[in-house]
Coordinates of C-alpha atoms in Angstrom, one line a residue:
M228 CA 173.7 172.7 84.3
D229 CA 176.5 170.2 84.2
A230 CA 179.6 171.9 85.6
A231 CA 181.8 169.6 83.4
V232 CA 180.2 171.0 80.3
V233 CA 180.2 174.8 81.0
A234 CA 182.1 177.1 83.3
I235 CA 181.1 180.5 84.8
A236 CA 183.9 183.0 84.6
G237 CA 184.3 186.8 84.7
D238 CA 184.0 189.0 81.6
G239 CA 187.7 189.6 81.4
D240 CA 189.6 190.4 78.2
D241 CA 190.6 186.8 77.4
G242 CA 191.1 187.1 73.7
D243 CA 188.7 186.8 70.7
H244 CA 188.9 183.0 70.4
R245 CA 187.7 182.3 74.0
R246 CA 184.4 184.1 73.6
P247 CA 181.2 182.3 74.7
L248 CA 179.0 181.0 72.0
L249 CA 175.7 182.6 73.0
A250 CA 177.3 185.2 75.3
P251 CA 178.2 188.7 74.0
T252 CA 180.8 189.2 71.3
N253 CA 180.1 192.8 70.4
E254 CA 183.5 194.5 70.5
I255 CA 184.7 196.2 67.3
H256 CA 187.1 199.0 66.4
P257 CA 185.9 202.5 67.3
Y258 CA 184.0 204.4 64.6
P259 CA 184.0 208.1 63.9
E260 CA 180.7 208.9 65.6
S261 CA 181.8 207.3 68.8
P262 CA 185.3 208.4 69.6
L263 CA 187.2 207.0 72.5
P264 CA 186.5 208.9 75.7
P265 CA 189.4 211.1 77.1
L266 CA 191.8 209.4 79.4
P267 CA 191.6 210.2 83.1
P268 CA 194.3 212.7 84.4
G269 CA 197.6 211.0 85.2
T270 CA 197.0 208.0 82.9
D271 CA 199.9 207.2 80.6
A272 CA 198.1 204.6 78.4
K273 CA 197.4 205.5 74.8
P274 CA 193.8 205.7 73.6
E275 CA 194.3 202.9 71.1
Q276 CA 195.2 200.6 74.0
Q277 CA 191.8 201.0 75.6
K278 CA 189.2 198.3 75.1
P279 CA 187.0 198.9 72.0
P280 CA 183.4 200.0 72.7
R281 CA 180.6 197.4 72.7
V282 CA 177.8 197.5 70.1
A283 CA 175.0 197.5 72.7
S284 CA 172.3 196.8 70.1
L285 CA 173.7 193.3 69.7
D286 CA 173.2 192.6 73.4
V287 CA 169.7 194.1 73.2
F288 CA 168.9 192.0 70.1
R289 CA 170.2 188.8 71.8
G290 CA 168.3 189.5 75.0
F291 CA 165.1 190.3 73.1
T292 CA 165.4 187.0 71.3
V293 CA 165.7 185.0 74.5
A294 CA 162.8 186.9 76.0
M295 CA 160.7 186.1 72.9
M296 CA 161.6 182.4 73.2
I297 CA 160.4 182.3 76.8
L298 CA 157.2 184.1 75.8
V299 CA 156.2 181.8 72.9
D300 CA 157.3 178.6 74.7
D301 CA 155.5 179.3 78.0
A302 CA 152.5 181.3 76.7
G303 CA 152.0 179.7 73.3
G304 CA 149.8 177.0 74.8
A305 CA 147.4 179.5 76.2
W306 CA 147.7 181.8 73.2
P307 CA 147.9 179.6 70.0
G308 CA 148.1 182.8 67.9
I309 CA 151.7 183.4 69.0
N310 CA 152.7 179.8 68.9
H311 CA 154.4 178.2 65.9
A312 CA 152.5 177.9 62.7
P313 CA 151.2 174.3 62.5
W314 CA 153.0 173.7 59.2
F315 CA 152.9 176.4 56.5
G316 CA 153.0 180.1 57.3
V317 CA 154.7 182.1 60.0
T318 CA 153.8 183.5 63.3
V319 CA 155.8 185.5 65.9
A320 CA 157.2 182.3 67.3
D321 CA 158.7 181.3 63.9
F322 CA 161.1 184.3 63.9
V323 CA 162.8 183.4 67.2
M324 CA 165.0 180.4 66.1
P325 CA 166.3 182.1 63.0
A326 CA 167.1 185.2 65.0
F327 CA 169.3 183.1 67.3
L328 CA 171.2 181.7 64.3
F329 CA 171.4 185.2 62.8
I330 CA 173.1 186.7 65.9
I331 CA 175.4 183.6 66.1
G332 CA 176.6 184.5 62.6
I333 CA 177.2 188.1 63.6
S334 CA 179.2 187.0 66.6
A335 CA 181.2 184.6 64.6
A336 CA 182.2 187.4 62.2
L337 CA 183.4 189.5 65.1
V338 CA 185.2 186.6 66.8
F339 CA 187.1 185.3 63.8
K340 CA 187.9 188.5 62.1
K341 CA 191.6 187.8 63.0
T342 CA 192.8 184.2 62.8
P343 CA 196.6 184.0 63.0
N344 CA 196.6 180.3 63.6
K345 CA 193.8 178.7 61.6
V346 CA 194.3 175.2 62.8
A347 CA 194.3 176.1 66.5
T348 CA 191.3 178.4 66.0
S349 CA 189.4 175.6 64.2
K350 CA 190.0 173.2 67.0
K351 CA 188.7 175.7 69.6
A352 CA 185.6 176.3 67.4
A353 CA 185.0 172.6 66.9
Y354 CA 185.4 171.9 70.7
R355 CA 182.9 174.7 71.5
A356 CA 180.4 173.3 69.0
I357 CA 180.8 169.8 70.4
K358 CA 180.2 171.0 74.0
L359 CA 177.1 172.9 72.9
F360 CA 175.8 169.8 71.0
I361 CA 176.3 167.6 74.1
L362 CA 174.6 170.2 76.2
G363 CA 171.6 170.1 73.9
I364 CA 171.3 166.3 74.0
I365 CA 171.3 166.5 77.8
L366 CA 168.7 169.2 78.0
Q367 CA 166.5 168.4 75.0
G368 CA 167.1 164.7 74.4
G369 CA 164.4 163.7 76.9
Y370 CA 166.6 163.1 79.9
I371 CA 164.9 165.9 81.9
H372 CA 161.2 165.4 81.6
G373 CA 160.1 169.0 82.2
R374 CA 158.2 171.3 84.5
H375 CA 155.1 169.2 85.0
N376 CA 156.8 165.8 85.2
L377 CA 159.2 165.6 88.1
T378 CA 161.2 162.7 86.8
Y379 CA 164.4 162.2 84.8
G380 CA 166.2 159.5 82.8
I381 CA 165.6 158.0 79.4
D382 CA 166.0 154.8 77.5
L383 CA 168.9 155.4 75.1
D384 CA 167.0 153.5 72.4
H385 CA 164.6 156.5 72.3
I386 CA 166.8 159.5 73.0
R387 CA 166.4 162.5 70.7
W388 CA 169.7 163.4 69.1
L389 CA 168.7 166.8 67.6
G390 CA 167.2 169.9 69.0
V391 CA 167.6 173.7 69.2
L392 CA 171.0 173.8 70.8
Q393 CA 172.3 171.1 68.5
R394 CA 171.0 173.1 65.5
I395 CA 172.8 176.2 66.9
A396 CA 176.0 174.1 67.3
I397 CA 175.9 172.9 63.7
G398 CA 175.2 176.3 62.3
Y399 CA 177.9 177.9 64.4
F400 CA 180.4 175.2 63.4
L401 CA 179.8 175.6 59.6
A402 CA 179.8 179.4 59.9
A403 CA 183.0 179.4 62.0
M404 CA 184.8 177.0 59.6
S405 CA 183.8 179.2 56.6
E406 CA 185.0 182.3 58.4
I407 CA 188.3 180.7 59.3
W408 CA 189.2 179.0 56.0
L409 CA 187.2 180.6 53.2
V410 CA 187.8 184.3 53.7
N411 CA 190.5 185.8 51.5
N412 CA 193.3 187.9 53.0
I413 CA 192.3 191.1 51.1
L414 CA 192.2 194.6 52.3
V415 CA 188.6 195.9 52.0
D416 CA 188.6 199.4 50.6
S417 CA 185.7 199.2 48.1
P418 CA 182.6 197.2 47.4
V419 CA 184.6 195.1 44.9
S420 CA 187.3 194.2 47.4
Y421 CA 184.6 193.4 49.9
A422 CA 183.0 191.0 47.5
K423 CA 186.3 189.4 46.7
K424 CA 187.1 188.8 50.3
Y425 CA 183.9 187.0 51.2
F426 CA 183.0 185.6 47.8
M427 CA 183.7 181.9 48.8
E428 CA 181.5 182.2 51.8
W429 CA 178.6 183.4 49.6
I430 CA 179.3 180.4 47.3
M431 CA 179.2 178.1 50.3
A432 CA 175.8 179.4 51.3
I433 CA 174.5 179.1 47.8
M434 CA 175.8 175.5 47.6
I435 CA 174.1 174.5 50.8
S436 CA 170.8 176.0 49.6
A437 CA 171.1 174.3 46.2
L438 CA 171.8 170.9 48.0
Y439 CA 168.8 171.4 50.1
I440 CA 166.5 172.2 47.2
G441 CA 167.9 169.3 45.2
L442 CA 167.2 166.8 48.0
V443 CA 163.8 168.2 49.0
F444 CA 162.5 168.2 45.4
G445 CA 164.6 165.3 44.0
L446 CA 164.4 162.5 46.6
Y447 CA 161.8 159.9 46.0
V448 CA 159.8 159.3 49.2
S449 CA 158.4 155.7 49.2
N450 CA 155.7 154.3 51.4
W451 CA 156.8 154.0 55.0
E452 CA 155.4 152.7 58.3
F453 CA 155.8 153.6 61.9
K454 CA 155.0 152.0 65.3
V455 CA 152.1 153.0 67.5
Q456 CA 150.9 151.8 70.8
T457 CA 147.4 150.3 70.6
S458 CA 144.7 151.0 73.2
N459 CA 143.3 148.1 75.2
S460 CA 139.6 147.7 74.5
T461 CA 138.9 146.5 78.0
F462 CA 140.8 149.0 80.1
S463 CA 141.1 152.8 79.6
N464 CA 144.9 152.9 79.9
T465 CA 147.3 152.3 77.0
S466 CA 148.6 148.8 76.6
N467 CA 152.1 147.7 75.8
E468 CA 150.9 146.2 72.5
V469 CA 152.6 147.8 69.4
G470 CA 150.9 148.1 66.0
F471 CA 152.1 149.6 62.7
K472 CA 150.6 152.3 60.5
T473 CA 151.5 152.6 56.8
I474 CA 151.8 156.0 55.1
H475 CA 151.3 155.9 51.4
C476 CA 153.6 158.3 49.5
G477 CA 155.5 157.3 46.3
V478 CA 156.2 160.9 45.4
R479 CA 158.9 163.5 44.8
G480 CA 158.9 167.1 45.9
S481 CA 156.0 166.9 48.4
L482 CA 156.2 169.6 51.1
G483 CA 153.3 168.3 53.2
P484 CA 153.7 166.6 56.6
P485 CA 153.5 162.9 55.5
C486 CA 155.7 162.6 52.4
N487 CA 158.4 165.3 52.5
A488 CA 162.1 164.5 52.0
V489 CA 163.1 166.2 55.3
G490 CA 161.3 163.5 57.4
F491 CA 162.4 160.8 55.0
V492 CA 166.1 161.6 55.6
D493 CA 165.6 161.7 59.4
R494 CA 163.8 158.4 59.4
L495 CA 166.5 156.8 57.3
L496 CA 169.6 158.2 59.1
L497 CA 168.4 158.8 62.7
G498 CA 165.7 156.2 63.0
E499 CA 162.0 156.6 64.0
N500 CA 162.8 156.1 67.8
H501 CA 165.0 159.2 67.9
L502 CA 162.6 161.7 66.4
Y503 CA 160.4 164.2 68.2
K504 CA 157.2 162.5 69.4
N505 CA 154.9 165.5 69.5
P506 CA 155.4 167.3 66.2
I507 CA 153.9 170.6 65.3
Y508 CA 151.7 169.2 62.6
K509 CA 149.5 167.7 65.3
R510 CA 148.0 171.2 65.5
T511 CA 146.9 171.2 61.8
K512 CA 143.2 171.0 60.9
E513 CA 143.7 167.4 59.8
C514 CA 145.1 166.4 63.2
S515 CA 143.3 168.6 65.8
V516 CA 139.7 169.6 66.4
N517 CA 141.2 172.6 68.3
S518 CA 143.5 173.8 65.4
P519 CA 145.7 175.8 65.6
D520 CA 146.0 174.4 69.1
Y521 CA 146.6 170.8 70.1
G522 CA 143.5 168.8 70.6
P523 CA 141.7 165.4 70.0
L524 CA 142.0 163.9 66.6
P525 CA 139.0 164.8 64.3
P526 CA 137.0 162.0 62.7
N527 CA 138.8 160.2 59.9
A528 CA 142.1 161.8 60.8
P529 CA 145.0 160.6 58.6
D530 CA 147.4 158.1 60.1
W531 CA 150.4 160.4 59.8
C532 CA 149.0 162.6 62.6
L533 CA 150.4 160.0 65.0
A534 CA 153.8 159.7 63.4
P535 CA 157.0 161.3 64.9
F536 CA 158.8 164.2 63.1
D537 CA 161.8 166.2 64.2
P538 CA 161.5 170.0 63.7
E539 CA 165.2 170.2 64.0
G540 CA 166.1 167.4 61.6
L541 CA 169.2 166.9 59.5
L542 CA 168.1 168.5 56.2
S543 CA 166.3 171.4 57.9
T544 CA 169.3 172.1 60.1
L545 CA 171.5 172.1 57.0
M546 CA 169.3 174.9 55.6
A547 CA 169.1 176.6 59.0
A548 CA 172.9 177.0 58.9
V549 CA 172.5 179.5 56.0
S550 CA 170.8 181.8 58.5
C551 CA 174.2 182.0 60.3
F552 CA 175.8 182.9 56.9
V553 CA 173.3 185.7 56.6
G554 CA 174.4 186.9 60.1
L555 CA 178.0 186.7 58.9
H556 CA 177.3 189.2 56.2
F557 CA 175.7 191.6 58.6
G558 CA 178.7 191.2 60.9
H559 CA 181.1 191.9 58.1
V560 CA 179.3 195.1 57.4
L561 CA 179.6 196.1 61.0
I562 CA 183.4 195.5 60.8
H563 CA 184.2 197.2 57.5
C564 CA 181.7 200.1 57.4
K565 CA 183.1 202.9 59.5
N566 CA 180.1 205.1 60.1
H567 CA 176.5 204.6 61.1
S568 CA 175.0 205.7 57.8
Q569 CA 177.0 203.2 55.8
R570 CA 176.1 200.3 58.1
M571 CA 172.4 201.2 58.2
M572 CA 172.2 201.6 54.4
S573 CA 174.0 198.3 53.8
W574 CA 171.8 196.5 56.3
L575 CA 168.6 198.1 54.8
L576 CA 169.6 197.0 51.3
A577 CA 170.4 193.4 52.4
S578 CA 167.3 193.1 54.5
T579 CA 165.1 194.3 51.6
V580 CA 166.7 192.0 49.1
L581 CA 166.2 189.0 51.4
T582 CA 162.6 189.8 52.2
V583 CA 161.6 190.5 48.6
S584 CA 163.3 187.3 47.5
A585 CA 161.4 185.3 50.1
F586 CA 158.0 186.5 48.8
L587 CA 159.1 185.8 45.2
L588 CA 160.0 182.2 46.1
Q589 CA 156.7 181.8 47.8
L590 CA 154.9 183.0 44.7
L591 CA 157.0 180.4 42.7
G592 CA 155.7 177.6 44.9
M593 CA 158.0 177.4 47.9
P594 CA 155.9 178.2 51.0
F595 CA 157.1 179.5 54.3
S596 CA 157.6 176.5 56.6
K597 CA 159.6 176.4 59.8
P598 CA 159.5 172.6 60.3
L599 CA 161.0 172.1 56.8
Y600 CA 163.1 175.4 57.0
T601 CA 162.4 176.1 53.4
V602 CA 164.6 178.6 51.5
S603 CA 161.8 181.1 51.4
Y604 CA 161.4 180.8 55.2
M605 CA 165.2 181.3 55.6
L606 CA 165.2 184.4 53.4
L607 CA 162.1 185.9 55.1
T608 CA 163.4 185.4 58.7
G609 CA 166.8 186.6 57.7
G610 CA 165.4 189.8 56.2
V611 CA 163.2 190.4 59.3
S612 CA 166.1 189.8 61.6
G613 CA 168.1 192.4 59.6
F614 CA 165.3 195.0 59.9
L615 CA 165.1 194.4 63.6
L616 CA 168.9 194.7 64.0
L617 CA 168.8 198.0 62.0
L618 CA 166.0 199.4 64.2
L619 CA 167.7 198.5 67.4
Y620 CA 171.1 199.8 66.2
Y621 CA 169.5 203.1 65.3
I622 CA 167.7 203.4 68.7
V623 CA 170.5 202.1 70.9
D624 CA 173.9 202.9 69.2
V625 CA 173.0 205.9 67.1
M626 CA 170.4 207.7 69.2
H627 CA 171.8 206.3 72.5
F628 CA 168.3 205.6 73.7
K629 CA 169.3 202.7 76.0
K630 CA 167.5 202.9 79.3
P631 CA 164.1 201.6 78.2
L632 CA 165.9 198.5 76.7
I633 CA 168.3 198.0 79.5
L634 CA 166.5 194.8 80.7
F635 CA 167.0 193.2 77.3
Q636 CA 170.7 194.3 77.3
W637 CA 171.3 192.6 80.7
M638 CA 169.7 189.4 79.5
G639 CA 171.7 189.5 76.2
M640 CA 174.9 189.7 78.1
N641 CA 174.2 186.4 79.8
A642 CA 172.0 184.8 77.2
L643 CA 173.2 181.3 77.5
I644 CA 172.5 180.8 81.2
V645 CA 169.1 182.4 80.8
Y646 CA 168.3 180.2 77.9
V647 CA 169.4 177.0 79.7
L648 CA 167.7 177.8 83.0
A649 CA 164.5 179.5 81.7
A650 CA 163.8 178.5 78.1
C651 CA 164.8 174.9 78.8
E652 CA 162.7 175.0 82.0
L653 CA 165.6 173.7 84.1
F654 CA 165.1 176.3 86.9
P655 CA 161.3 176.0 87.2
T656 CA 161.7 172.2 87.1
L657 CA 164.1 172.4 90.0
L658 CA 161.8 174.7 91.9
Q659 CA 158.9 172.4 91.5
G660 CA 160.9 169.7 93.1
F661 CA 160.1 171.4 96.4
Y662 CA 156.4 171.3 97.3
W663 CA 154.0 170.9 100.2
R664 CA 152.3 167.5 100.3
S665 CA 151.5 167.4 96.6
P666 CA 153.6 168.3 93.6
E667 CA 150.9 170.9 92.6
N668 CA 151.6 172.8 95.8
N669 CA 154.9 174.5 94.6
L670 CA 156.0 178.1 94.2
V671 CA 155.9 178.1 90.4
D672 CA 152.3 176.7 90.0
A673 CA 151.1 178.7 93.0
T674 CA 152.3 182.0 91.4
E675 CA 150.7 181.2 88.1
S676 CA 147.4 180.2 89.7
L677 CA 147.4 183.3 91.8
L678 CA 147.8 185.5 88.7
Q679 CA 145.0 183.6 87.0
F680 CA 142.8 184.1 90.0
I681 CA 143.5 187.9 90.2
L682 CA 142.9 188.4 86.5
Q683 CA 139.9 186.0 86.5
S684 CA 141.3 184.4 83.3
K685 CA 143.5 181.4 82.7
R686 CA 144.9 182.8 79.5
W687 CA 145.7 186.3 80.8
G688 CA 147.0 184.9 84.0
T689 CA 149.4 182.7 82.1
L690 CA 150.6 185.6 80.0
A691 CA 151.1 187.8 83.1
F692 CA 153.1 184.9 84.7
V693 CA 155.3 184.7 81.7
F694 CA 156.0 188.5 81.8
V695 CA 156.9 188.2 85.5
E696 CA 159.2 185.3 84.5
I697 CA 160.9 187.4 81.8
I698 CA 161.4 190.3 84.2
F699 CA 162.8 187.9 86.9
W700 CA 165.4 186.6 84.4
C701 CA 166.3 190.1 83.3
L702 CA 167.0 191.1 86.9
A703 CA 168.9 187.8 87.5
A704 CA 171.0 188.6 84.5
C705 CA 171.6 192.1 85.9
F706 CA 172.8 190.6 89.1
L707 CA 175.2 188.4 87.3
H708 CA 176.5 191.3 85.2
V709 CA 177.1 193.5 88.3
K710 CA 179.0 190.6 89.9
G711 CA 181.0 190.0 86.7
I712 CA 179.7 186.5 86.3
Y713 CA 179.1 185.1 82.7
L714 CA 178.4 181.6 81.5
K715 CA 180.9 180.6 78.9
L716 CA 181.5 177.5 76.8

């Protein structure tokens, strides 16, 4: 982690507008079922001067999401069933990224509930988003080559500009600006006043969705070509010769891998060189004999199987930002509803409406697709995230059943540092830089190989290794929490 980009600081009360982006932002005003504890004898401070209680379920939700991201990233190769769907449909992995955006929206609602100086607050939000975007380019732009490739550096002509952290930065920025500038200064004392207060935010979310639908189904995608390296017929290695493949489209409204408007916009505005080189559709039946896993090309595979495609592209990221707006709504409910039953009923209603709407859109011809981030996919993942929040809130904050979930709570309180070091494989990459005689003789690979040997299975050994990795990061987050160390942007 670049010290110039982020700083590690204590979890002091430094004001709402200096909260970390992925770190906890769970403090709200006390609610009737959870009164402030009595003051110690001899204390003159008034109860209302005490720090508001944390909503622990938000920490658990955040930590669970990070743990799931580690699981699907590191075990998805061995277990294709939990890996991302090759193009259409959803798996466990496809709910992780929207859950991140959902919790970002909730945090933004809590952070920006009071904005006395809108201009200053906007500058801080923009600065935070820029730092996160730059961090994403460093970690996901191809500069660090990963756990099994102990090299670094990249030709700027081929750097990837977009990625997971960049998508979070854009979604956060749009949600923050909407929360700062579009919320009316109205006292909420009824459902009607609630709707009036946040009406413009809902209009913004609808406009973004309408723009996405208009572009995806309205843009004309013409024939296009891309560069491929050709194999030398004499030698087994790849030559430096470059050939071109032409993809025949000439259509509007296609949602398939070769001719969709999402890829068209990215090729037009970002350029082919700056797109992801190993897209998810290489795991489709058309492109892999091992589908839904990666594998050799089948006979007569279409040319587009070799083309680049960015799963965090411009149009899909625009649509992904609406997941943050869904989180904003759930955060507003948390702020304005003053008892558990009101919150849970409101969340249950919203989650049900989102989920039912998702399946209705699918029936109308808009399938679930994470690479395209279709509206139906956004609604489904938003609804599922809402149901999960509702369940965790009931278990943790209503029933106070916290101990079995304490590992996730620790991870959630330091989510950013765990994501950067674990999910982006920065820490295992650094560990693998220390080895005995051969790069394969390092602590990370040795541990995974040992578990595979003990379980007599490569797949189960990999899964066990990932669970050990998750527990390790939970305990590391606990250590940081005990020491009062938090990663903040």
